[in-house]
Short mmCIF file of C-alpha atoms in Angstrom, two decimals:
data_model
loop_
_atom_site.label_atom_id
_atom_site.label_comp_id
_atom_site.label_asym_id
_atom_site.label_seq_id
_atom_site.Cartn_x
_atom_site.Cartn_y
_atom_site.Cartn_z
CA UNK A 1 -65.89 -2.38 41.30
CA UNK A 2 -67.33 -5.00 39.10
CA UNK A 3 -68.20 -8.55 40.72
CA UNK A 4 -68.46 -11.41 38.67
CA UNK A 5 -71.64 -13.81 39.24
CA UNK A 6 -71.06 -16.51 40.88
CA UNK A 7 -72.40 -18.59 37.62
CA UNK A 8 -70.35 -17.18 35.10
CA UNK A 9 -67.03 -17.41 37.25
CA UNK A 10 -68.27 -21.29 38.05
CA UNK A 11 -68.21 -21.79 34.19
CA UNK A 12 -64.55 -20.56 32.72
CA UNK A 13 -62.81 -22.98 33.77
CA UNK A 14 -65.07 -25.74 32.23
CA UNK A 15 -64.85 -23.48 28.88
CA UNK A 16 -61.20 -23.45 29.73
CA UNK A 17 -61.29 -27.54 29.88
CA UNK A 18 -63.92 -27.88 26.70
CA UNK A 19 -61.52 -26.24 24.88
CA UNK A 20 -58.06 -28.13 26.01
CA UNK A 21 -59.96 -31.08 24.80
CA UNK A 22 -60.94 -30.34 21.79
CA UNK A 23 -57.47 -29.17 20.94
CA UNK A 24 -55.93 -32.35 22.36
CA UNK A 25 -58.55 -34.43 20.18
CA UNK A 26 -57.83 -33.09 16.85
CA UNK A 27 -53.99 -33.03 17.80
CA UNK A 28 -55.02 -37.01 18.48
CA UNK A 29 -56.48 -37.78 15.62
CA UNK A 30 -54.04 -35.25 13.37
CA UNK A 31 -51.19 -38.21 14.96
CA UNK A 32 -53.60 -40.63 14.29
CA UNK A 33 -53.64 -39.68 10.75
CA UNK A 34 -49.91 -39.29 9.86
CA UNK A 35 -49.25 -42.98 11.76
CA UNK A 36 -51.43 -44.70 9.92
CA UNK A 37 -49.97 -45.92 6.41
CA UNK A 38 -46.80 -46.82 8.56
CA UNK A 39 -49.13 -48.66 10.95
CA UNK A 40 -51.63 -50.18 8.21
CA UNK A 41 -48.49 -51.40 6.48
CA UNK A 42 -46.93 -53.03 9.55
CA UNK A 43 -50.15 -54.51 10.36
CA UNK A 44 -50.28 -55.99 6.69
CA UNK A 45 -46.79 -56.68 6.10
CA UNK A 46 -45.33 -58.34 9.51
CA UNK A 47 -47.61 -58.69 11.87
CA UNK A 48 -50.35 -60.51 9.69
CA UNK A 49 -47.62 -62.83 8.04
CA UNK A 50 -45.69 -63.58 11.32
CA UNK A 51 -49.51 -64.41 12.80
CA UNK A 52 -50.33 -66.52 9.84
CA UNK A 53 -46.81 -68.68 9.52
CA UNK A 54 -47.06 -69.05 13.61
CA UNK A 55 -50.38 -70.96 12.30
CA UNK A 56 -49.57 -72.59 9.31
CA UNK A 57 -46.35 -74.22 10.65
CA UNK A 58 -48.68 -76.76 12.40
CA UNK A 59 -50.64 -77.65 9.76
CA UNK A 60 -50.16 -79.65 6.04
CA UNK A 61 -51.00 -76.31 4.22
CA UNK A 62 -49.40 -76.92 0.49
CA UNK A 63 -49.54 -73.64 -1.92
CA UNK A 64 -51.46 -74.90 -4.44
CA UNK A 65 -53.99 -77.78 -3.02
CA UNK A 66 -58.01 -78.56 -3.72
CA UNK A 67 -57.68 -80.05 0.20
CA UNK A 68 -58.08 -78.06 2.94
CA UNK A 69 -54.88 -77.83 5.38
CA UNK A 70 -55.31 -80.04 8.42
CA UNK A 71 -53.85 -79.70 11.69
CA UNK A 72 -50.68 -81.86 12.39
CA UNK A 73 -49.49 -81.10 15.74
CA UNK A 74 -45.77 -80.72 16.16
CA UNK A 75 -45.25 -83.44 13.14
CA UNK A 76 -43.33 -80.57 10.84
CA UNK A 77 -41.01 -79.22 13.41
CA UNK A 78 -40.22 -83.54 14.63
CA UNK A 79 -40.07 -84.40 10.43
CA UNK A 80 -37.60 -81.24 10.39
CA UNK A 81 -35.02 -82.73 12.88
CA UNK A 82 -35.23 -86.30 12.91
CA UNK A 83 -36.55 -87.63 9.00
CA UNK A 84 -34.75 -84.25 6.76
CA UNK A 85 -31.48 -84.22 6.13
CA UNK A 86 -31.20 -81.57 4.08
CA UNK A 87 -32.60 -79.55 6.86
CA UNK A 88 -29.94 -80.46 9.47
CA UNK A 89 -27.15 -79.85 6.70
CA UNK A 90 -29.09 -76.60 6.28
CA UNK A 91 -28.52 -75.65 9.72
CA UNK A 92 -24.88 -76.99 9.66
CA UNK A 93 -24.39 -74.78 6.77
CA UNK A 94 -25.66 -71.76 8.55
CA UNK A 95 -23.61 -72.53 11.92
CA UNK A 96 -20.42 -73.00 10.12
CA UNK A 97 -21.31 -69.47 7.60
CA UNK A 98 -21.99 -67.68 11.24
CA UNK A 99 -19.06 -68.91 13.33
CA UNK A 100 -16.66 -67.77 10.39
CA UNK A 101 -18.08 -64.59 9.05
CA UNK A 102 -19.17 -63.10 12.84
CA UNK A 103 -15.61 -62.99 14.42
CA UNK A 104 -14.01 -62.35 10.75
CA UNK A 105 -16.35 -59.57 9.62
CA UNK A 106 -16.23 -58.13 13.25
CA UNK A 107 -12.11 -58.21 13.43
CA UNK A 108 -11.41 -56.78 9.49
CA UNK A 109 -14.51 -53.65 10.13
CA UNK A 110 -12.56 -52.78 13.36
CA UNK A 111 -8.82 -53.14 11.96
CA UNK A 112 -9.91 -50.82 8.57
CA UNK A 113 -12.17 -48.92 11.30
CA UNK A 114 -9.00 -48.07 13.39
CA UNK A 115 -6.61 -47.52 9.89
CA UNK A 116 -9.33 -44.95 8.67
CA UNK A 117 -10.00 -42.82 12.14
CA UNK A 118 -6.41 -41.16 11.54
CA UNK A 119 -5.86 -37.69 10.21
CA UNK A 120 -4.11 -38.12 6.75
CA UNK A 121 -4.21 -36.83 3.59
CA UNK A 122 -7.18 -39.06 1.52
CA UNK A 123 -8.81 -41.20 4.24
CA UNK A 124 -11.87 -40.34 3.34
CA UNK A 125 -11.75 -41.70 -0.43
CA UNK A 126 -10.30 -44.91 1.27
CA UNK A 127 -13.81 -44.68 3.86
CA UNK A 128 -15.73 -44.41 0.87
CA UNK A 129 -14.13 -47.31 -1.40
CA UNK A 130 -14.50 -49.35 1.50
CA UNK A 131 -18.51 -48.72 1.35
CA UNK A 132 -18.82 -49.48 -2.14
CA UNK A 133 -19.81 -52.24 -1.66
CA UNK A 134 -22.04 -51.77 0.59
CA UNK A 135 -24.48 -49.70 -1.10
CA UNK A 136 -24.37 -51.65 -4.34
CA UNK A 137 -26.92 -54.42 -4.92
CA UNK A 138 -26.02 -57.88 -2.98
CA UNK A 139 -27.41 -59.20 -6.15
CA UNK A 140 -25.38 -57.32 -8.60
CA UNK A 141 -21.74 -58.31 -5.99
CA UNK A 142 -23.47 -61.99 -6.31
CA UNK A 143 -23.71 -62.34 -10.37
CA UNK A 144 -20.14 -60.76 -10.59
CA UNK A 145 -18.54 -62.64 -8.57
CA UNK A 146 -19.92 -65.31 -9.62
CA UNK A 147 -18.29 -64.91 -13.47
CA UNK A 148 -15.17 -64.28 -11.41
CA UNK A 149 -15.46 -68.13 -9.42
CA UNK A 150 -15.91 -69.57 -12.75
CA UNK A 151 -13.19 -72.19 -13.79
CA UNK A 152 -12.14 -69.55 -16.31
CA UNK A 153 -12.98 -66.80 -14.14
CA UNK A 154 -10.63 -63.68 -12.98
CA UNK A 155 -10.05 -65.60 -9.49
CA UNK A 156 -8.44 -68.51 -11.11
CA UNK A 157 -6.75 -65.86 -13.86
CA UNK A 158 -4.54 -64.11 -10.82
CA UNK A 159 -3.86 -67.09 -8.85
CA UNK A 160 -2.67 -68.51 -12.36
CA UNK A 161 -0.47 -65.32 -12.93
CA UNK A 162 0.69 -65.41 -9.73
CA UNK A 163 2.12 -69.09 -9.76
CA UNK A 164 3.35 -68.81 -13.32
CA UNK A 165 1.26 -71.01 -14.93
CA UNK A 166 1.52 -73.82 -11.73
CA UNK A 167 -2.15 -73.34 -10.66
CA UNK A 168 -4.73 -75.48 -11.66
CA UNK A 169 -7.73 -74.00 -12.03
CA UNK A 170 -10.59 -74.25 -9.10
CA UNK A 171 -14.33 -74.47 -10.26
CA UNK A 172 -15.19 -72.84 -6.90
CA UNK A 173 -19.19 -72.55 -6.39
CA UNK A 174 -19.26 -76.36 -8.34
CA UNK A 175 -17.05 -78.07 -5.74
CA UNK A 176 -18.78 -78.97 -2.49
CA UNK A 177 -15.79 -78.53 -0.91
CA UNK A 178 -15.23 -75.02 -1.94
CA UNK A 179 -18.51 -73.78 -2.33
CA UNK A 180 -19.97 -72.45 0.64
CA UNK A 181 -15.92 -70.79 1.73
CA UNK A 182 -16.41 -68.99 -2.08
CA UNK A 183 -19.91 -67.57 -0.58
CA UNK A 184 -18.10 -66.87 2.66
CA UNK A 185 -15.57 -64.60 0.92
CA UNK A 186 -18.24 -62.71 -0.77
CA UNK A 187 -20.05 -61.95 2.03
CA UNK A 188 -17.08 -60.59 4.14
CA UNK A 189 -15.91 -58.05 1.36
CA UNK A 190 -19.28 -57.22 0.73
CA UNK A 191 -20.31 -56.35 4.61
CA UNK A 192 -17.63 -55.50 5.88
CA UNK A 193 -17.47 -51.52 4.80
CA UNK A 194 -20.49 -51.11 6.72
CA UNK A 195 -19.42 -52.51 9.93
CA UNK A 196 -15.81 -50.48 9.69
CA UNK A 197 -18.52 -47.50 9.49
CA UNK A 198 -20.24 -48.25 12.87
CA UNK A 199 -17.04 -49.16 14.60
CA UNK A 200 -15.36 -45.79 12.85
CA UNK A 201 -18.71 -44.14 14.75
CA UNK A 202 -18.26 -46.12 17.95
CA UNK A 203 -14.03 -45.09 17.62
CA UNK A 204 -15.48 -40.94 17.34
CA UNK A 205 -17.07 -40.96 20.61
CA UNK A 206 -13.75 -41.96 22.88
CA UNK A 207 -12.68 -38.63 24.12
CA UNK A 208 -9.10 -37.90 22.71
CA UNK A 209 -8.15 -36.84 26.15
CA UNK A 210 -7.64 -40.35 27.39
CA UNK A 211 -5.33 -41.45 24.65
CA UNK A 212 -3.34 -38.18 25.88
CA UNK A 213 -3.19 -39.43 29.18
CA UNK A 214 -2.63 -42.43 28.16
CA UNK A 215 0.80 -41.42 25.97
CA UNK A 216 1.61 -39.75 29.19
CA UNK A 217 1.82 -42.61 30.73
CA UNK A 218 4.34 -43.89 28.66
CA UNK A 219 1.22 -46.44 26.85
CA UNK A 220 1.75 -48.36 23.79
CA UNK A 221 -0.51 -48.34 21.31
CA UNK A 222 -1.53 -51.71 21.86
CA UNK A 223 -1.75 -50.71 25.64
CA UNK A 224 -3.37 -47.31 24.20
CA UNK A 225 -6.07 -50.08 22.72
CA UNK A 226 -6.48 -52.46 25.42
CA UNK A 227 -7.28 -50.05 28.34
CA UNK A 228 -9.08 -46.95 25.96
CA UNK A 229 -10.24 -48.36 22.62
CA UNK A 230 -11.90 -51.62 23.89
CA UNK A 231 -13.22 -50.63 26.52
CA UNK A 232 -14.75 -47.23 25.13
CA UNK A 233 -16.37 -49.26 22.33
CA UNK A 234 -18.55 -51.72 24.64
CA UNK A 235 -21.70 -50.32 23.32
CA UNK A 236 -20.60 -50.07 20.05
CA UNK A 237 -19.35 -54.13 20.50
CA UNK A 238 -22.69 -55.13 20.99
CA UNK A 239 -24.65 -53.73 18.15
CA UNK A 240 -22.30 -55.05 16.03
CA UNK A 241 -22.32 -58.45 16.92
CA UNK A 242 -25.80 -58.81 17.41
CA UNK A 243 -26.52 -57.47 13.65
CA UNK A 244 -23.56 -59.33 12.18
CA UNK A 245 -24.71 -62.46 13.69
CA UNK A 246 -28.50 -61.88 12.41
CA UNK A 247 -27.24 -61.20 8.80
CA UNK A 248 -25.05 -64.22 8.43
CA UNK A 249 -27.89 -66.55 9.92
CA UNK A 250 -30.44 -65.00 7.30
CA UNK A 251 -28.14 -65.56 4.60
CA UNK A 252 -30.05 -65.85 1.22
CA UNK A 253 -29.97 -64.02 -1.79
CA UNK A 254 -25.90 -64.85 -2.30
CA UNK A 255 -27.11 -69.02 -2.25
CA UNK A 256 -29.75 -68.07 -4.18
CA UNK A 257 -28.00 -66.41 -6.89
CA UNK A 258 -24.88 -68.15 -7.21
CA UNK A 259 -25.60 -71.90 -6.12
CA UNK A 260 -29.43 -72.26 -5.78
CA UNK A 261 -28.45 -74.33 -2.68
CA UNK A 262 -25.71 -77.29 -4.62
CA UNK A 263 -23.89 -78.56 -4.96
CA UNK A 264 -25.16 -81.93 -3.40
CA UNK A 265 -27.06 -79.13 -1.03
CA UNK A 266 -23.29 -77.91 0.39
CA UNK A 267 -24.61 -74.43 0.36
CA UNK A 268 -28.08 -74.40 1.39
CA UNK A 269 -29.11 -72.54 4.39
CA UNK A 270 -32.22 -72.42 6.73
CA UNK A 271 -33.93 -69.10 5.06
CA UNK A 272 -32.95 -70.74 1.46
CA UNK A 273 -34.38 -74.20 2.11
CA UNK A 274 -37.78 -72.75 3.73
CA UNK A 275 -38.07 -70.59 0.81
CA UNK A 276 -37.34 -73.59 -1.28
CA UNK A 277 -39.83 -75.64 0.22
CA UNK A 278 -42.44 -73.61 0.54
CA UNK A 279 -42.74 -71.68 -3.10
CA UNK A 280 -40.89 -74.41 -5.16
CA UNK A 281 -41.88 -77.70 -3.56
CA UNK A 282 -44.99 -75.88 -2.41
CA UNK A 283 -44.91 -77.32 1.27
CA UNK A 284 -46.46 -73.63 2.88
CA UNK A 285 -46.80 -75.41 6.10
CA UNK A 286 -43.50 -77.26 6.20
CA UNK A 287 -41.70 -73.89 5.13
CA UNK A 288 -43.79 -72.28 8.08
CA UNK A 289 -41.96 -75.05 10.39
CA UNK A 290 -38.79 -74.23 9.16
CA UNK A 291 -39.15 -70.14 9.53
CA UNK A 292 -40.64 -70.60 12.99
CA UNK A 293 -37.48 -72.99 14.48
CA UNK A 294 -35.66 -69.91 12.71
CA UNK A 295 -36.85 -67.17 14.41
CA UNK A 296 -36.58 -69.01 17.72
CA UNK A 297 -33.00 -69.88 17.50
CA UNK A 298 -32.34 -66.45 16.27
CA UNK A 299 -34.03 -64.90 18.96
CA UNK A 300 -32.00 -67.20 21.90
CA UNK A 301 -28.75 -66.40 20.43
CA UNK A 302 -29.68 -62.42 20.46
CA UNK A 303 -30.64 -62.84 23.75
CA UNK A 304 -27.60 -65.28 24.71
CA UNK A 305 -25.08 -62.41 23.16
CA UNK A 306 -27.17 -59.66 25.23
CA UNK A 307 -27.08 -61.39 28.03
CA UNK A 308 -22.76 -61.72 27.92
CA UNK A 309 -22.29 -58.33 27.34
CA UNK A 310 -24.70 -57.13 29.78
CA UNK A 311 -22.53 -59.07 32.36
CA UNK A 312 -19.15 -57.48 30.84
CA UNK A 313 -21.04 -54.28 31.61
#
């Protein structure tokens, strides 16, 4: 019988250990190594320039300035609410843009949502017409619909046809009275394939079993949607309202395209006027201002709508 020294028994299990570590390390740094362009670009592309408008938005910075910036103390964010009134109509703009296009977009996603989640011949070339949209460039929907809300456009061509020749044509995005409702428009048609795609998802995962039951029961299908549907898409409710109402406060590229912010500043929203200010009237510090009371109300009403739903839970 062979007996091991004491020694050499002693040192395999510190072979054993040199060895686990070494593997972990170069599993470590092999992790290390595939994070890092997604983590250098973070670092460089939203962490830097969130750190940097944080710091700017209380100073005079100006884009293009032989003075240094200088420290100014809360003077942007008072000058924003109390001597700019663009900026408060910029923020009125953006309320009155949420309020409609949340509830709207929310309401037309679930009703096409609930029409396509049957079992008929050719729903799925209605689920993908509806996405169109979606997938096509917000910027290529904004300069065709634009042509359309011309005076001469296509909009005021069908409700022209359909009066007989009684309507009188609407210049829609040159009216401040009809401007920013033209932009609303757009947006719902545009967004609203997407959302009838996460509520279709949301409508999947209700077991069919409790709609059975339900029939049993002697249910209507409103009763078949108050007690099952609703209820089984809680989760779903959330999500959707939450990245509704962050897309129609960050709306952009539509002013920006069809209106540039007129007329008389009827369409001009919080993300278009800090952009405005800061690359066209060169303000870098003021626009930091404006981005910062942005991302502040943003964040409370994320929370706010978190919060209510948690409850409901």
């Amino acid at each position: 019988m062979t007996v091991t020294p004491p020694t050499v028994a002693a040192e395999e299990p510190r072979r054993a250990y040199r060895r686990f570590r070494s593997i972990k390390g170069r599993e470590t740094w092999a992790g290390l190594g595939m994070i890092a362009p997604a983590g250098i670009l973070l670092v460089l592309f939203l962490i830097i320039p969130v750190i940097l408008a944080f710091t700017l938005s209380f100073t005079n910075a100006r884009l293009i300035s032989p003075n240094p910036p200088r420290f100014v103390g809360f003077d942007n964010f008072i000058r924003a609410f109390t001597a700019d009134p663009v900026f408060v109509q910029s923020v009125g703009n953006t309320a009155i843009f949420a309020l409609v296009v949340v509830p709207v977009q929310a309401g037309l996603g679930l009703l096409l949502a609930v029409l396509v989640n049957r079992r008929m011949r050719g729903v799925t070339a209605f689920r993908v017409i509806f996405f169109i949209p979606v997938v096509t460039s917000i910027v290529v929907v904004s300069i065709l619909w634009k042509f359309m809300y011309q005076k001469d456009g296509l909009i005021n061509a069908m409700f022209d046809a359909l009066t007989f020749g009684a309507w009188t044509g609407v210049d829609w995005l040159n009216d401040p009275q009809t401007a920013l409702g033209a932009i609303i428009v757009l947006s719902i048609w545009q967004a609203v394939g997407f959302h009838m795609i996460i509520w279709l998802s949301g409508l999947q995962t209700i077991p069919e079993e409790l709609y059975e039951a339900a029939k049993m029961d002697g249910a209507s299908p409103w009763r078949q949607f108050t007690n099952v549907t609703w209820p089984g898409l809680r989760p779903t409710i959330v999500f959707v309202l939450v990245t509704i109402t962050i897309a129609a406060l960050g709306l952009f590229v539509q002013v920006d395209v069809m209106t540039q912010g007129g007329p008389v500043n009827s369409t001009s929203t919080i993300v278009y006027y800090a952009v405005r200010k800061g690359y066209e009237q060169q303000e870098i510090g003021y626009a930091a201002a404006i981005s910062l009371i942005f991302f502040v109300a943003v964040l409370i009403i994320a929370l706010i709508q978190r919060r209510i739903t948690r409850e409901k839970d």
